[in-house]
Coordinates of C-alpha atoms in Angstrom, one line a residue:
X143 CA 56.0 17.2 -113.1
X144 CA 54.7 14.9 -110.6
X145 CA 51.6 14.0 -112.8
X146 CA 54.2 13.4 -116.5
X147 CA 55.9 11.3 -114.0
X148 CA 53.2 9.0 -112.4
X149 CA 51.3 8.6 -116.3
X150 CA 54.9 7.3 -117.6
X151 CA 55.0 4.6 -114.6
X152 CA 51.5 3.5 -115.6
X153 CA 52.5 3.3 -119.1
X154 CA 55.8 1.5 -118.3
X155 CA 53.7 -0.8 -116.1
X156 CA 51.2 -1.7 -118.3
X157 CA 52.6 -2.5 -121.4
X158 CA 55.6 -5.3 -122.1
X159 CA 56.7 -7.4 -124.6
X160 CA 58.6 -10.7 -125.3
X161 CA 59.7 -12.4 -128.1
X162 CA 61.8 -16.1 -128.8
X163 CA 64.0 -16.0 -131.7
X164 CA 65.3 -20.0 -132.1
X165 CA 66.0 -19.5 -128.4
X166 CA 67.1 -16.1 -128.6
X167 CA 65.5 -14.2 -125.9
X168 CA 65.0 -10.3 -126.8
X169 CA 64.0 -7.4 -125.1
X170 CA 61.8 -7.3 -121.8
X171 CA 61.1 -11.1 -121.4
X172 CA 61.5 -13.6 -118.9
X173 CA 61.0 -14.8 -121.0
X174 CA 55.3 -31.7 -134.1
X175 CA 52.1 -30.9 -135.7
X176 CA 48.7 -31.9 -135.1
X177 CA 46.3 -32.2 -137.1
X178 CA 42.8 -29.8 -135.9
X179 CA 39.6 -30.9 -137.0
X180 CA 37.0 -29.0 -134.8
X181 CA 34.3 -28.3 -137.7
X182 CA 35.6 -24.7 -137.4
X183 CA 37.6 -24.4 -140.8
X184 CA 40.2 -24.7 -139.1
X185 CA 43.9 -25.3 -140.8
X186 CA 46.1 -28.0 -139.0
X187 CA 48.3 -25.7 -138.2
X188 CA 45.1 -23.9 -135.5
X189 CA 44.8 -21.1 -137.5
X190 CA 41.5 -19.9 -138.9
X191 CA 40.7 -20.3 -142.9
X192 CA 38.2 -17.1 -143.2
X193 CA 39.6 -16.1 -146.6
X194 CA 40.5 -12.8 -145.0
X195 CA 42.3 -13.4 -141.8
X196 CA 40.1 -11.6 -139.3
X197 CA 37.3 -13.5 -138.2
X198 CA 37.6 -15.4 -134.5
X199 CA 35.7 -18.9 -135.1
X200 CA 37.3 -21.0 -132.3
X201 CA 35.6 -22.8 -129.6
X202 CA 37.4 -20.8 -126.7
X203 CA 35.7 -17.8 -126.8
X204 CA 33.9 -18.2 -123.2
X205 CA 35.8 -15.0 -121.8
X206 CA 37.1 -13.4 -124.7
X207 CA 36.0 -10.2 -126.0
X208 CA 35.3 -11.5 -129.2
X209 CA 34.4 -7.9 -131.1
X210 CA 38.0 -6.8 -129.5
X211 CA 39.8 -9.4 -130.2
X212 CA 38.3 -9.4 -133.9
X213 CA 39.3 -5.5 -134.0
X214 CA 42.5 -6.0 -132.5
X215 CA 42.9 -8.2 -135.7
X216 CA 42.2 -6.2 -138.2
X217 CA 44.0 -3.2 -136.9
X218 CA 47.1 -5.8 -136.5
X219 CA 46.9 -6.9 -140.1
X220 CA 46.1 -3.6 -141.8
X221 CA 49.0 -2.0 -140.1
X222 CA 51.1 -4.9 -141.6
X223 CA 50.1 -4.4 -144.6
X224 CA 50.6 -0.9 -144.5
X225 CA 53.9 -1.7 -144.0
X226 CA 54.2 -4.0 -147.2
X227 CA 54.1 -7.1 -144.5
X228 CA 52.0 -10.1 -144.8
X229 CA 49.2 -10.3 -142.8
X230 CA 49.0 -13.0 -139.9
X231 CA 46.6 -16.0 -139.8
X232 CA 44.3 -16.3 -136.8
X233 CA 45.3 -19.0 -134.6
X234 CA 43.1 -20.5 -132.3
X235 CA 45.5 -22.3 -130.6
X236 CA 47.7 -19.6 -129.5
X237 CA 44.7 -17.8 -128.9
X238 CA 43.6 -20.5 -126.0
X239 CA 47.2 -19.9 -125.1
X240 CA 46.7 -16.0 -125.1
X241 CA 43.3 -16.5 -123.2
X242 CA 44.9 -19.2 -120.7
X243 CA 47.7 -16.4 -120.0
X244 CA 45.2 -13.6 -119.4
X245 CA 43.1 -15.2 -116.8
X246 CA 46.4 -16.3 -114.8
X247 CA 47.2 -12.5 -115.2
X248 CA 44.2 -11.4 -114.2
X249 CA 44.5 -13.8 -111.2
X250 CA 47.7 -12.3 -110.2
X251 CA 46.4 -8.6 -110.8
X252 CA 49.4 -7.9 -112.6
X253 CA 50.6 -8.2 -116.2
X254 CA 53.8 -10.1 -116.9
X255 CA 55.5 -13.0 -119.3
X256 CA 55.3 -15.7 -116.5
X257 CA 55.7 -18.4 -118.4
X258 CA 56.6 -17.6 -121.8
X259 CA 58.6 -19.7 -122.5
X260 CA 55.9 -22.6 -122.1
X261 CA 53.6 -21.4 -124.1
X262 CA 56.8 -21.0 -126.7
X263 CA 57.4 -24.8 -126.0
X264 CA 53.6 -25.6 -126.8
X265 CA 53.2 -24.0 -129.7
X266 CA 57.0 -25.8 -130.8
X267 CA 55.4 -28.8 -130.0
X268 CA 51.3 -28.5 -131.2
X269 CA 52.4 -26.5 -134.3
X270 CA 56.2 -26.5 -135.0
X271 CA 56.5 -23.1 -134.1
X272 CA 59.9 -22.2 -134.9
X273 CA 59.6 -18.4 -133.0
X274 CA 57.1 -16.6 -130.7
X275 CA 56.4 -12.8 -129.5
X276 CA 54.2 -11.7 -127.1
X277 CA 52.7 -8.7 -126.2
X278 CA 51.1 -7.9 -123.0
X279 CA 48.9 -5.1 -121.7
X280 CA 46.2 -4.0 -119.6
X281 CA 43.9 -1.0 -118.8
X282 CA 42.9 0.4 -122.4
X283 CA 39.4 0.5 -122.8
X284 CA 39.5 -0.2 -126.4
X285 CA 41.3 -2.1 -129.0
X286 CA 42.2 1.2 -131.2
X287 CA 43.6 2.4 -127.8
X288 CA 45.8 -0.8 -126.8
X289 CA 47.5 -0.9 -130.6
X290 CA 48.5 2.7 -130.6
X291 CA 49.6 2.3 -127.2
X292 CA 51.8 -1.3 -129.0
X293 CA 52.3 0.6 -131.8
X294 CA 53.9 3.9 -130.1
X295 CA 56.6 1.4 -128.3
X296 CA 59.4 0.2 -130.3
X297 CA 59.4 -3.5 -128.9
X298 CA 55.7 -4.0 -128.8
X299 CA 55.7 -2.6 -132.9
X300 CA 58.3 -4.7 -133.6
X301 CA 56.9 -7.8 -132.1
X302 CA 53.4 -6.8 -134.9
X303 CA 55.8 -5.9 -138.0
X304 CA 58.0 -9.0 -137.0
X305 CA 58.4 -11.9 -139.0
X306 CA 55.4 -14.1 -138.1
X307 CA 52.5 -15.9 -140.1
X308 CA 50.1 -16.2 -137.0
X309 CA 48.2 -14.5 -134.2
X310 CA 46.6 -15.7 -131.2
X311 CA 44.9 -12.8 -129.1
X312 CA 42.8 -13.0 -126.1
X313 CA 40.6 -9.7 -124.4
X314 CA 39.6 -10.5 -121.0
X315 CA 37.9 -8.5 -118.6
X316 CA 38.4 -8.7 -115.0
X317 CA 35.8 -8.3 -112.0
X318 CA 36.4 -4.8 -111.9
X319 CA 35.5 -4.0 -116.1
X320 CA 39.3 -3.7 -116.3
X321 CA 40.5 -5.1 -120.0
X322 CA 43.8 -7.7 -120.0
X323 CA 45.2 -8.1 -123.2
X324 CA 47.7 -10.6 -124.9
X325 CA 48.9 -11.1 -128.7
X326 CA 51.2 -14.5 -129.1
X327 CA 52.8 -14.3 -132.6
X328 CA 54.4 -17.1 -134.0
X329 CA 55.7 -18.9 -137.7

């Protein structure tokens, strides 16, 4: 009993969500466009035109795990359109935002939405973002491993079905091997 217990804690502790509906703050949170020219086929809107939404081709991949981050991607966007949902643009701008969020919770040696609601406010102002979701994790040593755990919690599932057009995703490692993760969803 002792043992269900303690792997429900780590669960509960390791995975969160957050989401900003037109100011509408649900579930656990605390929670004018530029134009992008970086050579990277980028859209102005900092998403990634790959033709078929899953290939990372930003700048700011010095500590991401790109192959996760490209996995995490594609399971993201074939779940969605298993579920008859359009599949999300890449963004890199919310994916500097995801990687910016990561180190700082690395840094803190915690996961959390410290903050959300500036990256909401950046990605208002950079891309007129009109709503934001974030999801939050850390410990799974995969990608596969992270999206069932998202997927298997209502809030974090309906943060990946919800009603976005882009992603931003950022896989860090800390000193220790230990993955951070964060998706920032946004339209």
């Amino acid at each position: 009993m002792k043992k269900l217990f303690f792997l429900i804690m780590i669960v509960t502790l390791t995975l969160v969500s957050c989401s900003e509906e037109e100011l509408v703050i649900e579930g656990n949170s605390d929670t004018d466009e530029v134009v992008i020219d970086d050579g990277n086929n980028n859209n102005s809107d900092g998403s990634v035109n790959d033709g078929n939404h899953n290939n990372y081709n930003c700048d700011n991949a010095n500590s991401n795990e790109v192959a996760i981050v490209n996995e995490i991607l594609n399971l993201v966007n074939d779940h969605r359109q298993s579920i008859g949902k359009s599949v999300l643009d890449f963004s890199c701008v919310a994916t500097e935002l995801a990687i910016e969020h990561t180190e700082y919770m690395i840094a803190q040696n915690d996961i959390s939405h410290d903050g959300f609601q500036a990256r909401f406010q950046e990605l208002q102002q950079r891309l007129n973002a009109k709503s934001a979701s974030e999801n939050v994790a850390s410990g799974y040593s995969s990608a596969q491993s992270v999206m069932d755990a998202w997927l298997a919690s209502e809030g974090h599932r309906a943060n990946i079905e919800g009603n976005f057009t882009h992603i931003g995703i950022a896989a860090i490692r800390n000193s220790q091997d230990k993955l951070y993760y964060t998706q920032l969803f946004y339209r």
